[in-house]
Coordinates of C-alpha atoms (C1' of nucleotides) in Angstrom, one line a residue:
Chain A
M252 CA 13.7 25.0 19.8
S253 CA 12.3 23.3 16.7
P254 CA 10.5 25.6 14.2
E255 CA 7.2 24.0 15.3
V256 CA 5.1 23.9 12.2
P257 CA 1.4 24.4 13.1
D258 CA -1.2 21.8 12.2
R259 CA -3.6 22.5 9.3
L260 CA -6.6 23.2 11.5
S261 CA -4.8 25.7 13.6
L262 CA -3.5 27.4 10.4
T263 CA -7.1 27.6 9.1
L264 CA -8.7 28.9 12.3
N265 CA -6.0 31.4 12.7
A266 CA -6.5 32.6 9.1
L267 CA -10.2 32.9 9.8
A268 CA -9.7 34.8 13.1
D269 CA -9.5 38.1 11.3
P270 CA -12.4 40.2 10.1
T271 CA -10.5 41.5 7.0
R272 CA -9.6 38.0 6.0
R273 CA -13.2 36.7 6.5
A274 CA -14.4 39.7 4.4
I275 CA -12.0 38.7 1.7
L276 CA -13.4 35.1 1.7
A277 CA -16.9 36.5 1.6
R278 CA -16.1 38.5 -1.4
L279 CA -14.4 35.5 -3.0
S280 CA -17.5 33.4 -2.4
L281 CA -19.1 35.6 -5.1
G282 CA -16.3 34.6 -7.6
E283 CA -12.7 34.9 -8.5
T284 CA -11.2 38.4 -8.2
S285 CA -7.9 40.3 -8.6
V286 CA -6.0 41.6 -5.6
N287 CA -6.7 45.2 -6.3
E288 CA -10.4 44.6 -6.4
L289 CA -10.2 42.6 -3.2
A290 CA -8.3 45.4 -1.5
E291 CA -10.6 48.2 -2.7
P292 CA -13.2 48.0 0.2
F293 CA -10.5 48.2 2.9
E294 CA -8.7 51.3 4.1
M295 CA -5.3 49.7 4.3
S296 CA -2.4 49.5 1.9
L297 CA -2.1 47.0 -0.9
P298 CA 0.9 45.2 0.7
A299 CA -1.2 44.7 3.8
V300 CA -3.9 43.0 1.8
S301 CA -1.3 41.0 0.0
K302 CA -0.1 39.7 3.4
H303 CA -3.6 38.7 4.4
L304 CA -3.9 36.8 1.1
K305 CA -0.7 35.0 1.9
V306 CA -2.1 33.9 5.2
L307 CA -5.2 32.6 3.5
E308 CA -3.1 30.9 0.9
R309 CA -0.9 29.2 3.4
A310 CA -4.0 27.9 5.1
G311 CA -5.2 26.5 1.7
L312 CA -8.3 28.7 1.8
I313 CA -7.5 30.4 -1.5
S314 CA -5.5 29.5 -4.6
R315 CA -4.1 31.9 -7.2
S316 CA -3.8 31.6 -10.9
R317 CA -2.1 34.1 -13.2
T318 CA -3.4 36.0 -16.2
A319 CA -1.1 38.7 -17.4
Q320 CA -0.1 40.9 -14.4
W321 CA -3.2 39.8 -12.5
R322 CA -3.2 37.1 -9.9
P323 CA -6.9 36.3 -9.4
C324 CA -7.7 34.6 -6.1
K325 CA -10.2 31.8 -5.8
L326 CA -11.9 30.4 -2.7
E327 CA -10.9 26.9 -1.7
P328 CA -13.5 25.5 0.7
E329 CA -11.7 22.3 1.7
P330 CA -10.2 23.7 4.9
L331 CA -13.6 25.0 5.9
K332 CA -14.9 21.5 5.6
E333 CA -12.3 20.4 8.2
V334 CA -13.4 23.1 10.6
D335 CA -16.9 21.9 10.1
M336 CA -15.8 18.4 10.9
W337 CA -14.0 19.5 14.0
L338 CA -17.2 21.3 15.1
R339 CA -19.3 18.2 14.6
D340 CA -18.3 16.7 17.9
Y341 CA -19.4 19.8 19.8
R342 CA -22.6 20.4 17.8
K343 CA -24.6 18.1 20.0
M344 CA -23.7 20.2 23.0
W345 CA -25.6 23.3 22.0
E346 CA -28.4 21.2 20.6
Q347 CA -28.6 19.4 23.9
R348 CA -28.5 22.7 25.6
L349 CA -31.4 23.9 23.5
D350 CA -33.3 20.7 24.3
R351 CA -32.8 21.4 28.0
L352 CA -34.1 24.9 27.5
E353 CA -37.0 23.6 25.6
A354 CA -37.8 21.1 28.3
Y355 CA -37.5 23.8 31.0
L356 CA -39.8 26.1 29.1
K357 CA -42.3 23.3 28.6
E358 CA -42.2 22.6 32.3
L359 CA -42.6 26.3 33.1
Q360 CA -45.5 26.5 30.7
A361 CA -47.1 23.5 32.4
K362 CA -46.8 25.1 35.8
E363 CA -48.2 28.4 34.4
T364 CA -51.2 26.7 32.9
Q365 CA -51.8 24.9 36.2
A366 CA -51.6 28.2 38.0
Q367 CA -53.8 29.9 35.4
S368 CA -56.5 27.4 35.9
A369 CA -57.3 29.0 39.2
K370 CA -57.0 32.7 37.9
P371 CA -57.1 32.6 34.1
K372 CA -55.7 35.7 32.5
D373 CA -53.5 36.5 29.5
D374 CA -50.6 34.2 28.5
N375 CA -47.1 35.7 28.7
T376 CA -45.0 32.9 27.4
K377 CA -44.2 33.5 23.8
D378 CA -40.5 33.2 22.9
G379 CA -37.6 31.0 23.9
E380 CA -35.0 33.8 23.3
I381 CA -32.4 34.1 26.1
K382 CA -30.4 37.2 25.5
Chain B
M34 CA -4.6 54.5 18.3
S35 CA -7.9 53.2 19.6
P36 CA -7.7 49.9 21.5
E37 CA -9.8 48.2 18.8
V38 CA -11.9 45.6 20.5
P39 CA -12.2 42.5 18.4
D40 CA -15.6 41.2 17.4
R41 CA -16.9 38.0 19.1
L42 CA -16.4 35.7 16.2
S43 CA -12.8 36.8 15.7
L44 CA -12.2 36.3 19.4
T45 CA -13.7 32.8 19.3
L46 CA -11.8 31.7 16.2
N47 CA -8.6 33.1 17.6
A48 CA -9.1 31.2 20.8
L49 CA -9.7 28.0 18.8
A50 CA -6.6 28.5 16.6
D51 CA -4.4 26.9 19.2
P52 CA -4.0 23.1 19.7
T53 CA -3.6 23.4 23.4
R54 CA -6.8 25.3 23.8
R55 CA -8.7 22.9 21.6
A56 CA -7.4 20.1 23.7
I57 CA -8.6 21.8 26.8
L58 CA -12.0 22.2 25.2
A59 CA -12.0 18.5 24.3
R60 CA -11.2 17.6 27.9
L61 CA -14.0 19.9 29.1
S62 CA -16.5 18.3 26.8
L63 CA -16.2 15.3 29.1
G64 CA -17.2 17.4 32.1
E65 CA -16.1 20.2 34.5
T66 CA -12.6 20.1 35.8
S67 CA -10.1 22.0 37.9
V68 CA -7.2 24.0 36.4
N69 CA -4.6 21.6 37.8
E70 CA -6.3 18.6 36.2
L71 CA -6.6 20.4 32.9
A72 CA -2.9 21.3 33.0
E73 CA -1.8 17.8 33.8
P74 CA -1.5 16.4 30.2
F75 CA 0.6 19.4 28.9
E76 CA 4.3 19.9 29.4
M77 CA 4.0 23.5 30.2
S78 CA 3.8 25.5 33.4
L79 CA 0.5 26.2 35.2
P80 CA 0.6 29.9 34.5
A81 CA 0.8 29.1 30.8
V82 CA -2.4 27.0 31.1
S83 CA -4.0 29.7 33.1
K84 CA -3.4 32.2 30.3
H85 CA -4.9 29.8 27.8
L86 CA -7.9 29.5 30.0
K87 CA -8.2 33.3 30.2
V88 CA -8.2 33.4 26.4
L89 CA -11.0 30.8 26.3
E90 CA -12.9 32.6 28.9
R91 CA -12.6 36.0 27.1
A92 CA -14.1 34.3 24.1
G93 CA -17.0 32.9 26.2
L94 CA -16.0 29.4 25.4
I95 CA -15.6 28.5 29.1
S96 CA -17.0 29.7 32.4
R97 CA -15.6 29.3 35.8
S98 CA -17.3 28.8 39.2
R99 CA -15.7 28.6 42.5
T100 CA -15.6 25.8 45.1
A101 CA -13.1 26.4 47.9
Q102 CA -9.7 27.1 46.3
W103 CA -10.7 25.4 43.1
R104 CA -12.0 27.2 40.0
P105 CA -13.6 24.5 37.9
C106 CA -14.0 25.3 34.3
K107 CA -17.0 24.4 32.2
L108 CA -17.4 24.4 28.5
E109 CA -19.8 26.9 27.0
P110 CA -20.8 25.9 23.5
E111 CA -22.6 29.1 22.5
P112 CA -19.7 30.7 20.6
L113 CA -19.1 27.4 18.7
K114 CA -22.7 27.7 17.6
E115 CA -21.8 31.1 16.1
V116 CA -18.8 29.6 14.3
D117 CA -21.2 27.0 12.9
M118 CA -23.6 29.7 11.7
W119 CA -20.8 31.5 10.0
L120 CA -19.7 28.3 8.3
R121 CA -23.2 27.7 7.1
D122 CA -22.9 30.1 4.2
Y123 CA -19.9 28.3 2.9
R124 CA -21.1 24.8 3.5
K125 CA -22.9 24.6 0.2
M126 CA -19.5 25.3 -1.5
W127 CA -17.8 22.1 -0.6
E128 CA -21.0 20.2 -1.0
Q129 CA -21.3 21.6 -4.5
R130 CA -17.8 20.7 -5.1
L131 CA -18.5 17.1 -4.1
D132 CA -21.5 17.2 -6.4
R133 CA -19.3 18.2 -9.2
L134 CA -16.8 15.4 -8.4
E135 CA -19.7 13.0 -8.3
A136 CA -20.9 14.1 -11.6
Y137 CA -17.4 13.8 -13.0
L138 CA -17.1 10.3 -11.6
K139 CA -20.4 9.3 -13.0
E140 CA -19.4 10.6 -16.4
L141 CA -16.1 8.7 -16.2
Q142 CA -18.0 5.6 -15.2
A143 CA -20.3 6.0 -18.2
K144 CA -17.2 6.3 -20.5
E145 CA -15.6 3.3 -18.9
T146 CA -18.7 1.2 -19.2
Q147 CA -18.9 2.2 -22.8
A148 CA -15.3 1.2 -23.3
Q149 CA -15.8 -2.0 -21.4
S150 CA -18.6 -3.0 -23.6
A151 CA -16.0 -4.0 -26.2
K152 CA -13.7 -5.7 -23.7
P153 CA -15.8 -6.5 -20.6
K154 CA -13.7 -7.1 -17.4
D155 CA -14.1 -6.2 -13.7
D156 CA -15.5 -2.9 -12.5
N157 CA -13.1 -0.7 -10.7
T158 CA -15.3 2.3 -9.7
K159 CA -16.7 1.9 -6.3
D160 CA -16.3 4.9 -4.0
G161 CA -16.5 8.7 -4.4
E162 CA -14.0 9.4 -1.6
I163 CA -11.2 11.8 -2.5
K164 CA -8.3 11.6 -0.1
Chain C
dC279 C1' 12.6 50.2 -25.3
dT280 C1' 9.9 52.7 -22.2
dC281 C1' 5.8 53.3 -19.6
dA282 C1' 1.7 52.1 -17.0
dT283 C1' -0.5 48.6 -14.3
dT284 C1' -0.6 44.9 -10.9
dA285 C1' 1.2 42.8 -7.3
dT286 C1' 5.0 41.2 -4.3
dT287 C1' 9.2 41.8 -1.4
dA288 C1' 12.2 44.3 1.8
dA289 C1' 12.9 46.8 5.8
dC290 C1' 11.1 48.7 9.6
dT291 C1' 7.9 49.5 13.7
dG292 C1' 4.9 48.9 17.6
dA293 C1' 1.6 45.6 19.6
dT294 C1' 0.4 40.9 20.8
dT295 C1' 1.4 36.1 21.9
dG296 C1' 3.0 32.2 24.3
dG297 C1' 6.0 30.9 27.2
dT298 C1' 9.1 31.3 31.5
dT299 C1' 10.1 32.0 36.9
dA300 C1' 9.0 34.3 41.1
dA301 C1' 5.7 36.4 44.0
dA302 C1' 1.0 37.1 45.5
dT303 C1' -3.8 35.7 46.6
dA304 C1' -7.5 32.8 48.4
dA305 C1' -9.4 29.2 51.0
dA306 C1' -9.1 25.1 54.2
dG307 C1' -6.8 22.2 57.5
dC308 C1' -4.5 21.9 61.7
Chain D
dG105 C1' -1.9 32.0 63.1
dC106 C1' 0.9 29.1 60.2
dT107 C1' 1.0 25.7 56.4
dT108 C1' -0.6 23.5 52.4
dT109 C1' -3.1 23.5 48.1
dA110 C1' -4.9 25.8 44.0
dT111 C1' -4.6 29.4 41.1
dT112 C1' -3.5 34.0 39.4
dT113 C1' -0.6 38.1 38.7
dA114 C1' 3.8 40.4 37.7
dA115 C1' 7.8 40.9 35.2
dC116 C1' 10.3 39.5 31.7
dC117 C1' 11.6 37.6 26.9
dA118 C1' 11.8 36.0 22.1
dA119 C1' 8.9 35.3 18.2
dT120 C1' 5.2 36.5 15.4
dC121 C1' 1.8 39.8 13.6
dA122 C1' -0.3 43.6 11.3
dG123 C1' 0.5 47.5 9.5
dT124 C1' 3.5 51.1 7.1
dT125 C1' 6.6 53.1 3.0
dA126 C1' 9.8 52.3 -0.6
dA127 C1' 11.8 49.4 -3.9
dT128 C1' 11.3 45.5 -7.1
dA129 C1' 9.3 42.2 -10.5
dA130 C1' 6.3 40.8 -14.1
dT131 C1' 3.5 41.7 -17.8
dG132 C1' 1.2 44.0 -21.8
dA133 C1' 0.5 48.4 -24.6
dG134 C1' 2.4 51.7 -27.6

DNA sequence: CTCATTATTAACTGATTGGTTAAATAAAGC
DNA sequence: GCTTTATTTAACCAATCAGTTAATAATGAG
């Protein structure tokens, strides 16, 4: 029933969950730019880009100044910092997972070496890549 | 016209852009759980939670096993790692910004000290925290 | 003042989202 | 085989989203 205003982090993540918007941010990381220039690489109308910019602005990811009829956009990294902070708590999880993989590989290698001591041939363990 | 399958990062960020889903992940960071238990803290129907889980699963953020009629969910941190990697390129931006703030504060402090040299009183500059 | 340029707003559309309730499925217990 | 428990699917709905085209606003140039 209430209009339900979303929290800042949700606003930010939602803004980031679109490849066009991320591309815009990537472009802006190189420096301030006008809307037209931002829109140029995309095959969509200017109003569409304008809407994306509004989403980014609402999330605080960009700010806009005004020079003549241009409204140059500027990247504001603060919300990204918040995403980073949210991620922090989970970071240890994939690191831990890597640790376990590493341990497993070490164990495997130990077993291999042991087996090879009987019939020594070429070593096949070279990379920890999964996929 | 084409169904337009979204890239993995967009899928992940979109899944994260919802407080309910983030809360589910937070709960799962404590360990595997059943759907009912996951749903318990929320005042929404079970099917609604089930849908949220499907979004998380589609993004690869959770996996599900099966024991009897239970389908315990488990957190899969891999996609979070990808978000972290995406963030990496921007991380220097807010750090840089902090650096600039620091430099500014140092400069301010220098000016203050200079001013204080005439009328020396207590030092008020202590922390670089913003908010 | 008029025109060209830059960008936004309005009005519309179809697709997706996030929720609902009711029905269906799956497995285990008796 | 029926019942209970756990969970998903189906069908529906209102709200939001992502795009469109057409109209509007703001500014500077001539």
